[in-house]
Structure formats: structure tokens, C-alpha cells
């Protein structure tokens, strides 16, 4: 872990805040090449009605537009949450050289938490990977988001029950 890793993860965390402000699960991602951010993204599947609009995919799309190429060789992807299998597939297809993620995802993580696609030797692309960078910050944002969502649902359910006679 380097100070650059922390700085770029902080940039991804800022995007997670934007996702939450938009009512989305707070996950953010940036793509970095030669020390500069060339792609940014945050979760937006709800607002875009697009199940593939995860932070990683949005950042990869933005970076590909920036470079004019769908291959993102020599790039690093920073994401606040361990990628799911869909996102790992997109990361592989983009040929990302290095993946850095924050919090582990015990429900859908595909970098070791549930499955580890990055260790699958039969796949044709492999990358360097570092997990746990600012994990408490990213994981804390997610925990607070879902706690708030559960409280809202409970409060709404109580209101419905109180209105029933």
C-alpha cells in the first residue's frame, strides 16, 4: 500500500458519497494511468435502470472513452468494495493491470470473499490485486447506508400498520 493508493481510494470514496446522495448503494471507483485519474464512476443501476451500472463498470466506460480504447492496459482500478463476478469479468476484458479495493463483500465478492475469479488459472488474464485499502471507511459507508434503509423500511411498515383499523 502506498500513499498514492490511499489518495486514489479517497477519490473513489468521494464518488461513493455521490452515489449515496443519488439514492444508490455507496460504491465508487476510479481508473488511474500514469498517476492520473482517467475514469470515474459510482453505482447507478437504480437511476439508470441498468443492472450493469456498477461503479467499476462506469469507471471502466469513462476511462475507455478517455483513452479511445476499450483495452486499459497499464491502468489501476480503485474501488471501495470488492468487485462482484460481473465486474471482475469486465475488469479482465479491459485488461486492467492492477485492482485495488477497499471493503470485502461477503455476499457477492468475487476476489476471495465468496469466490476468487482472480485466482482462476484457466482464465486468460491475470492482474495484481490489493484488498483492504481504507476498508473501514468504505465498509462503514455501506453499513450506515443499509442501517438507514432498514430503519426507513421499518418506520414505513409501522406507519402502514398504524393506519390499518
Coordinates of N, CA and C in Angstrom, one line a residue:
X1 N 0.9 -1.2 0.0 CA 0.0 0.0 0.0 C 0.9 1.2 0.0
X2 N 0.6 2.2 -0.9 CA 1.3 3.4 -1.0 C 0.4 4.6 -0.6
X3 N 1.1 5.7 -0.5 CA 0.2 6.9 -0.2 C -0.6 7.2 -1.5
X4 N -0.1 6.9 -2.7 CA -0.9 7.0 -3.9 C -2.2 6.2 -3.8
X5 N -2.0 4.9 -3.3 CA -3.2 4.1 -3.2 C -4.3 4.7 -2.3
X6 N -3.8 5.3 -1.2 CA -4.8 5.9 -0.2 C -5.4 7.1 -0.9
X7 N -4.6 8.0 -1.6 CA -5.2 9.1 -2.3 C -6.2 8.7 -3.3
X8 N -5.9 7.7 -4.1 CA -6.9 7.3 -5.2 C -8.1 6.7 -4.6
X9 N -7.9 5.9 -3.5 CA -9.1 5.3 -2.8 C -10.0 6.4 -2.2
X10 N -9.4 7.5 -1.7 CA -10.2 8.6 -1.2 C -11.0 9.2 -2.3
X11 N -10.4 9.3 -3.5 CA -11.2 9.8 -4.6 C -12.4 8.9 -4.9
X12 N -12.2 7.6 -4.8 CA -13.2 6.6 -5.1 C -14.3 6.8 -4.0
X13 N -13.9 7.0 -2.7 CA -14.8 7.2 -1.6 C -15.7 8.5 -1.8
X14 N -15.1 9.5 -2.4 CA -15.8 10.7 -2.7 C -17.0 10.4 -3.7
X15 N -16.7 9.5 -4.7 CA -17.7 9.1 -5.6 C -18.8 8.3 -5.0
X16 N -18.4 7.5 -4.0 CA -19.4 6.7 -3.2 C -20.4 7.6 -2.5
X17 N -19.9 8.8 -2.0 CA -20.8 9.7 -1.4 C -21.8 10.3 -2.4
X18 N -21.3 10.5 -3.6 CA -22.2 11.0 -4.7 C -23.3 9.9 -5.0
X19 N -22.9 8.6 -5.0 CA -23.8 7.6 -5.2 C -24.9 7.6 -4.2
X20 N -24.5 7.7 -2.9 CA -25.5 7.7 -1.8 C -26.4 8.9 -1.9
X21 N -25.9 10.1 -2.3 CA -26.7 11.3 -2.4 C -27.7 11.1 -3.5
X22 N -27.4 10.2 -4.5 CA -28.4 9.9 -5.6 C -29.3 8.8 -5.2
X23 N -29.2 8.3 -4.0 CA -30.1 7.2 -3.5 C -29.6 5.8 -4.0
X24 N -28.3 5.7 -4.4 CA -27.7 4.5 -4.8 C -26.9 3.9 -3.7
X25 N -26.5 2.6 -3.8 CA -25.6 2.0 -2.8 C -24.3 2.7 -3.0
X26 N -23.7 3.1 -1.9 CA -22.5 4.0 -1.9 C -21.2 3.2 -2.3
X27 N -21.0 3.0 -3.6 CA -19.7 2.4 -4.1 C -19.2 3.4 -5.1
X28 N -17.9 3.6 -5.1 CA -17.2 4.5 -6.1 C -16.0 3.8 -6.6
X29 N -15.6 4.3 -7.8 CA -14.4 3.7 -8.4 C -13.7 4.7 -9.3
X30 N -12.4 4.6 -9.4 CA -11.6 5.4 -10.3 C -10.6 4.5 -11.0
X31 N -10.3 4.9 -12.3 CA -9.2 4.2 -13.1 C -8.1 5.2 -13.2
X32 N -6.9 4.7 -12.9 CA -5.7 5.6 -12.9 C -4.7 5.0 -13.9
X33 N -4.1 5.9 -14.7 CA -3.0 5.6 -15.6 C -1.9 6.7 -15.4
X34 N -0.7 6.2 -15.3 CA 0.5 7.1 -15.1 C 0.2 8.2 -14.0
X35 N -0.4 7.8 -12.9 CA -0.6 8.7 -11.8 C -1.7 9.7 -11.9
X36 N -2.6 9.5 -13.0 CA -3.7 10.5 -13.2 C -5.0 9.7 -13.3
X37 N -6.1 10.2 -12.7 CA -7.4 9.6 -12.9 C -7.9 9.8 -14.3
X38 N -8.2 8.8 -15.0 CA -8.7 8.9 -16.4 C -10.1 8.4 -16.5
X39 N -10.7 7.8 -15.4 CA -12.0 7.3 -15.4 C -12.6 7.4 -14.0
X40 N -13.9 7.8 -13.9 CA -14.6 7.8 -12.7 C -16.0 7.2 -12.8
X41 N -16.4 6.6 -11.7 CA -17.8 6.0 -11.7 C -18.3 5.7 -10.3
X42 N -19.6 5.7 -10.2 CA -20.2 5.3 -9.0 C -21.5 4.5 -9.3
X43 N -21.9 3.7 -8.3 CA -23.1 2.9 -8.6 C -24.3 3.7 -9.0
X44 N -25.0 3.3 -10.1 CA -26.2 4.0 -10.5 C -27.1 3.1 -11.3
X45 N -27.3 1.8 -10.8 CA -28.2 0.9 -11.5 C -29.7 1.3 -11.3
X46 N -30.0 1.9 -10.2 CA -31.4 2.3 -9.9 C -31.8 3.5 -10.8
X47 N -31.0 4.5 -10.8 CA -31.3 5.7 -11.6 C -31.2 5.5 -13.1
X48 N -30.4 4.6 -13.5 CA -30.2 4.4 -15.0 C -31.1 3.2 -15.5
X49 N -31.7 2.5 -14.5 CA -32.4 1.3 -14.9 C -31.5 0.3 -15.7
X50 N -30.3 0.2 -15.2 CA -29.3 -0.6 -15.9 C -28.6 -1.5 -14.9
X51 N -28.8 -2.8 -14.9 CA -28.2 -3.7 -13.9 C -26.7 -3.8 -14.0
X52 N -26.1 -3.3 -15.1 CA -24.7 -3.4 -15.2 C -24.0 -2.1 -14.8
X53 N -24.7 -1.1 -14.3 CA -24.2 0.2 -13.9 C -23.6 0.2 -12.5
X54 N -22.7 -0.7 -12.3 CA -21.9 -0.8 -11.1 C -20.8 0.3 -11.2
X55 N -20.3 0.7 -10.1 CA -19.2 1.7 -10.0 C -18.0 1.3 -10.9
X56 N -17.6 0.1 -10.9 CA -16.4 -0.4 -11.6 C -16.7 -0.3 -13.1
X57 N -17.9 -0.7 -13.6 CA -18.2 -0.7 -15.0 C -18.3 0.8 -15.5
X58 N -18.9 1.6 -14.6 CA -19.0 3.1 -15.0 C -17.6 3.7 -15.2
X59 N -16.7 3.4 -14.2 CA -15.3 3.9 -14.3 C -14.6 3.4 -15.5
X60 N -14.8 2.1 -15.8 CA -14.1 1.5 -17.0 C -14.6 2.1 -18.3
X61 N -15.9 2.4 -18.3 CA -16.5 3.0 -19.5 C -15.9 4.4 -19.7
X62 N -15.8 5.2 -18.6 CA -15.3 6.5 -18.6 C -13.8 6.5 -19.1
X63 N -13.1 5.6 -18.5 CA -11.6 5.5 -18.9 C -11.5 5.1 -20.3
X64 N -12.3 4.2 -20.8 CA -12.2 3.7 -22.2 C -12.5 4.9 -23.1
X65 N -13.5 5.7 -22.8 CA -13.8 6.9 -23.6 C -12.6 7.9 -23.6
X66 N -12.0 8.1 -22.4 CA -10.8 9.0 -22.3 C -9.7 8.5 -23.1
X67 N -9.4 7.2 -23.2 CA -8.3 6.7 -24.0 C -8.6 6.4 -25.4
X68 N -9.9 6.3 -25.7 CA -10.3 5.9 -27.0 C -10.0 4.5 -27.3
X69 N -10.0 3.7 -26.3 CA -9.7 2.3 -26.4 C -10.3 1.5 -25.3
X70 N -10.9 0.3 -25.6 CA -11.5 -0.5 -24.6 C -10.5 -1.3 -23.8
X71 N -9.3 -1.4 -24.2 CA -8.2 -2.0 -23.5 C -7.6 -1.0 -22.6
X72 N -7.5 -1.3 -21.3 CA -7.0 -0.3 -20.3 C -5.7 -0.9 -19.7
X73 N -4.8 -1.4 -20.6 CA -3.6 -1.9 -20.1 C -2.8 -0.8 -19.3
X74 N -2.0 -1.3 -18.4 CA -1.2 -0.4 -17.6 C -2.0 0.6 -16.7
X75 N -3.3 0.2 -16.5 CA -4.1 1.0 -15.6 C -4.4 0.3 -14.3
X76 N -4.7 1.1 -13.3 CA -5.1 0.5 -12.0 C -6.6 1.0 -11.7
X77 N -7.4 0.0 -11.3 CA -8.8 0.3 -10.9 C -8.8 0.3 -9.3
X78 N -9.3 1.4 -8.8 CA -9.6 1.5 -7.3 C -11.1 1.5 -7.1
X79 N -11.6 0.7 -6.3 CA -13.0 0.6 -6.0 C -13.2 0.4 -4.5
X80 N -14.2 1.0 -3.9 CA -14.4 1.0 -2.5 C -14.9 -0.3 -1.9
X81 N -15.4 -1.2 -2.8 CA -16.0 -2.5 -2.4 C -15.4 -3.6 -3.3
X82 N -15.2 -4.7 -2.8 CA -14.7 -5.9 -3.5 C -15.6 -6.1 -4.7
X83 N -15.1 -6.2 -5.9 CA -16.0 -6.4 -7.1 C -16.7 -7.8 -7.1
X84 N -17.9 -7.7 -7.7 CA -18.7 -8.9 -8.0 C -18.2 -9.7 -9.2
X85 N -18.8 -10.8 -9.5 CA -18.3 -11.6 -10.7 C -18.5 -10.8 -12.0
X86 N -19.6 -10.1 -12.1 CA -19.8 -9.4 -13.4 C -18.7 -8.3 -13.6
X87 N -18.4 -7.6 -12.5 CA -17.3 -6.6 -12.6 C -15.9 -7.2 -12.8
X88 N -15.6 -8.3 -12.1 CA -14.3 -8.9 -12.4 C -14.2 -9.3 -13.8
X89 N -15.3 -9.8 -14.4 CA -15.3 -10.1 -15.9 C -15.0 -8.9 -16.7
X90 N -15.6 -7.8 -16.4 CA -15.4 -6.5 -17.1 C -13.9 -6.1 -16.9
X91 N -13.4 -6.2 -15.7 CA -12.1 -5.8 -15.4 C -11.1 -6.6 -16.2
X92 N -11.3 -7.9 -16.3 CA -10.5 -8.8 -17.1 C -10.5 -8.4 -18.6
X93 N -11.7 -8.2 -19.1 CA -11.9 -7.8 -20.5 C -11.2 -6.5 -20.9
X94 N -11.1 -5.6 -19.9 CA -10.5 -4.3 -20.1 C -9.0 -4.4 -20.0
X95 N -8.5 -5.6 -19.4 CA -7.1 -5.8 -19.3 C -6.4 -4.9 -18.2
X96 N -7.2 -4.6 -17.2 CA -6.7 -3.8 -16.1 C -5.4 -4.5 -15.5
X97 N -4.4 -3.8 -15.2 CA -3.1 -4.4 -14.7 C -3.2 -4.6 -13.2
X98 N -3.9 -3.8 -12.5 CA -3.9 -3.9 -11.0 C -5.3 -3.4 -10.5
X99 N -5.8 -4.2 -9.6 CA -7.1 -3.9 -8.9 C -6.8 -3.6 -7.4
X100 N -7.3 -2.5 -6.9 CA -7.2 -2.2 -5.5 C -8.6 -1.9 -5.0
X101 N -9.0 -2.7 -4.0 CA -10.3 -2.5 -3.4 C -10.3 -2.3 -1.9
X102 N -11.4 -1.7 -1.4 CA -11.5 -1.4 0.0 C -12.1 -2.5 0.8
X103 N -13.4 -2.5 1.1 CA -14.0 -3.4 1.9 C -14.3 -4.7 1.2
X104 N -14.2 -5.8 1.9 CA -14.5 -7.1 1.4 C -16.1 -7.2 1.3
X105 N -16.6 -8.0 0.3 CA -18.0 -8.2 0.2 C -18.4 -9.6 0.4
X106 N -18.8 -10.0 1.6 CA -19.1 -11.3 2.0 C -20.4 -11.9 1.3
X107 N -21.1 -11.1 0.6 CA -22.3 -11.6 -0.1 C -22.1 -11.9 -1.6
X108 N -21.3 -11.0 -2.3 CA -21.1 -11.2 -3.7 C -19.6 -11.0 -4.2
X109 N -18.7 -10.9 -3.3 CA -17.3 -10.6 -3.6 C -16.7 -11.8 -4.4
X110 N -16.1 -11.4 -5.5 CA -15.5 -12.4 -6.5 C -14.0 -12.3 -6.5
X111 N -13.4 -11.7 -5.4 CA -11.9 -11.6 -5.3 C -11.4 -12.4 -4.1
X112 N -12.2 -13.3 -3.6 CA -11.8 -14.1 -2.5 C -12.9 -14.3 -1.4
X113 N -13.8 -13.4 -1.3 CA -14.8 -13.5 -0.2 C -15.8 -14.6 -0.5
X114 N -16.4 -14.7 -1.6 CA -17.4 -15.7 -2.0 C -16.7 -16.7 -2.9
X115 N -16.1 -16.2 -4.0 CA -15.3 -16.9 -4.9 C -14.1 -16.1 -5.3
X116 N -13.1 -16.6 -5.9 CA -12.0 -15.9 -6.3 C -11.7 -16.1 -7.8
X117 N -12.3 -15.3 -8.6 CA -12.1 -15.4 -10.0 C -10.7 -14.9 -10.4
X118 N -10.1 -14.1 -9.6 CA -8.8 -13.6 -9.9 C -7.7 -14.7 -9.8
X119 N -8.0 -15.7 -9.1 CA -7.1 -16.8 -8.9 C -7.3 -18.0 -9.9
X120 N -8.3 -17.8 -10.8 CA -8.6 -18.9 -11.7 C -7.6 -18.9 -12.8
X121 N -6.7 -19.9 -12.8 CA -5.6 -20.0 -13.8 C -6.1 -20.3 -15.2
X122 N -7.3 -20.9 -15.4 CA -7.8 -21.2 -16.7 C -8.2 -19.9 -17.5
X123 N -8.4 -18.8 -16.8 CA -8.7 -17.5 -17.4 C -7.5 -16.9 -18.1
X124 N -7.7 -16.2 -19.2 CA -6.6 -15.7 -19.9 C -6.0 -14.4 -19.5
X125 N -6.5 -13.8 -18.4 CA -6.0 -12.5 -18.0 C -5.8 -12.6 -16.4
X126 N -4.7 -12.1 -16.0 CA -4.4 -12.0 -14.5 C -3.9 -10.7 -14.2
X127 N -4.1 -10.3 -13.0 CA -3.7 -8.9 -12.6 C -3.2 -9.0 -11.1
X128 N -2.5 -7.9 -10.8 CA -2.1 -7.7 -9.4 C -3.3 -7.2 -8.6
X129 N -3.4 -7.6 -7.4 CA -4.6 -7.2 -6.6 C -4.2 -6.9 -5.2
X130 N -4.8 -5.8 -4.6 CA -4.6 -5.5 -3.2 C -6.0 -5.1 -2.7
X131 N -6.3 -5.8 -1.6 CA -7.6 -5.5 -0.9 C -7.4 -4.9 0.5
X132 N -8.4 -4.3 1.0 CA -8.4 -3.8 2.3 C -8.0 -2.3 2.5
X133 N -7.8 -1.6 1.4 CA -7.3 -0.2 1.4 C -8.5 0.7 1.9
X134 N -8.4 1.3 3.0 CA -9.4 2.2 3.6 C -10.7 1.4 3.7
X135 N -10.6 0.1 4.0 CA -11.8 -0.8 4.1 C -12.8 -0.3 5.2
X136 N -12.3 0.2 6.3 CA -13.2 0.6 7.3 C -14.1 1.8 6.9
X137 N -13.5 2.7 6.1 CA -14.2 3.9 5.6 C -15.3 3.5 4.6
X138 N -14.9 2.7 3.7 CA -15.8 2.2 2.6 C -16.9 1.3 3.2
X139 N -16.5 0.4 4.0 CA -17.4 -0.6 4.7 C -18.3 0.2 5.6
X140 N -17.8 1.2 6.3 CA -18.7 2.0 7.2 C -19.8 2.7 6.5
X141 N -19.4 3.3 5.3 CA -20.4 4.0 4.5 C -21.5 3.0 4.1
X142 N -21.2 1.8 3.7 CA -22.1 0.8 3.3 C -23.0 0.4 4.5
X143 N -22.4 0.1 5.6 CA -23.1 -0.3 6.8 C -24.1 0.8 7.2
X144 N -23.7 2.1 7.2 CA -24.6 3.2 7.6 C -25.8 3.3 6.6
X145 N -25.5 3.1 5.3 CA -26.5 3.2 4.3 C -27.6 2.2 4.5
X146 N -27.1 0.9 4.7 CA -28.1 -0.2 4.8 C -28.9 -0.1 6.2
X147 N -28.2 0.4 7.2 CA -28.9 0.6 8.5 C -30.0 1.7 8.3
X148 N -29.7 2.8 7.7 CA -30.6 3.8 7.4 C -31.8 3.3 6.6
X149 N -31.5 2.5 5.6 CA -32.5 2.0 4.7 C -33.4 1.0 5.5
X150 N -32.9 0.2 6.4 CA -33.7 -0.7 7.2 C -34.6 0.1 8.1
X151 N -34.1 1.1 8.7 CA -34.9 2.0 9.6 C -36.0 2.6 8.9
X152 N -35.7 3.1 7.7 CA -36.8 3.7 6.9 C -37.9 2.7 6.5
X153 N -37.5 1.5 6.2 CA -38.5 0.5 5.9 C -39.3 0.1 7.1
X154 N -38.7 0.0 8.3 CA -39.4 -0.4 9.5 C -40.4 0.7 9.8
X155 N -39.9 2.0 9.8 CA -40.8 3.1 10.1 C -42.0 3.2 9.1
X156 N -41.7 2.9 7.8 CA -42.8 2.9 6.8 C -43.8 1.8 7.1
X157 N -43.3 0.6 7.5 CA -44.1 -0.5 7.8 C -45.0 -0.2 9.0
X158 N -44.4 0.4 10.0 CA -45.2 0.8 11.2 C -46.3 1.7 10.9
X159 N -46.0 2.7 10.0 CA -47.0 3.7 9.6 C -48.1 3.0 8.9
X160 N -47.8 2.0 8.1 CA -48.9 1.3 7.4 C -49.7 0.5 8.4
X161 N -49.1 -0.1 9.3 CA -49.8 -0.9 10.3 C -50.7 0.0 11.2
X162 N -50.1 1.1 11.6 CA -50.9 2.0 12.5 C -52.1 2.6 11.8
X163 N -52.1 2.7 10.4 CA -53.2 3.2 9.7 C -54.3 2.2 9.4
X164 N -54.0 0.9 9.7 CA -54.9 -0.1 9.5 C -55.8 -0.2 10.7
X165 N -57.1 -0.4 10.5 CA -58.1 -0.5 11.6 C -58.9 -1.7 11.5

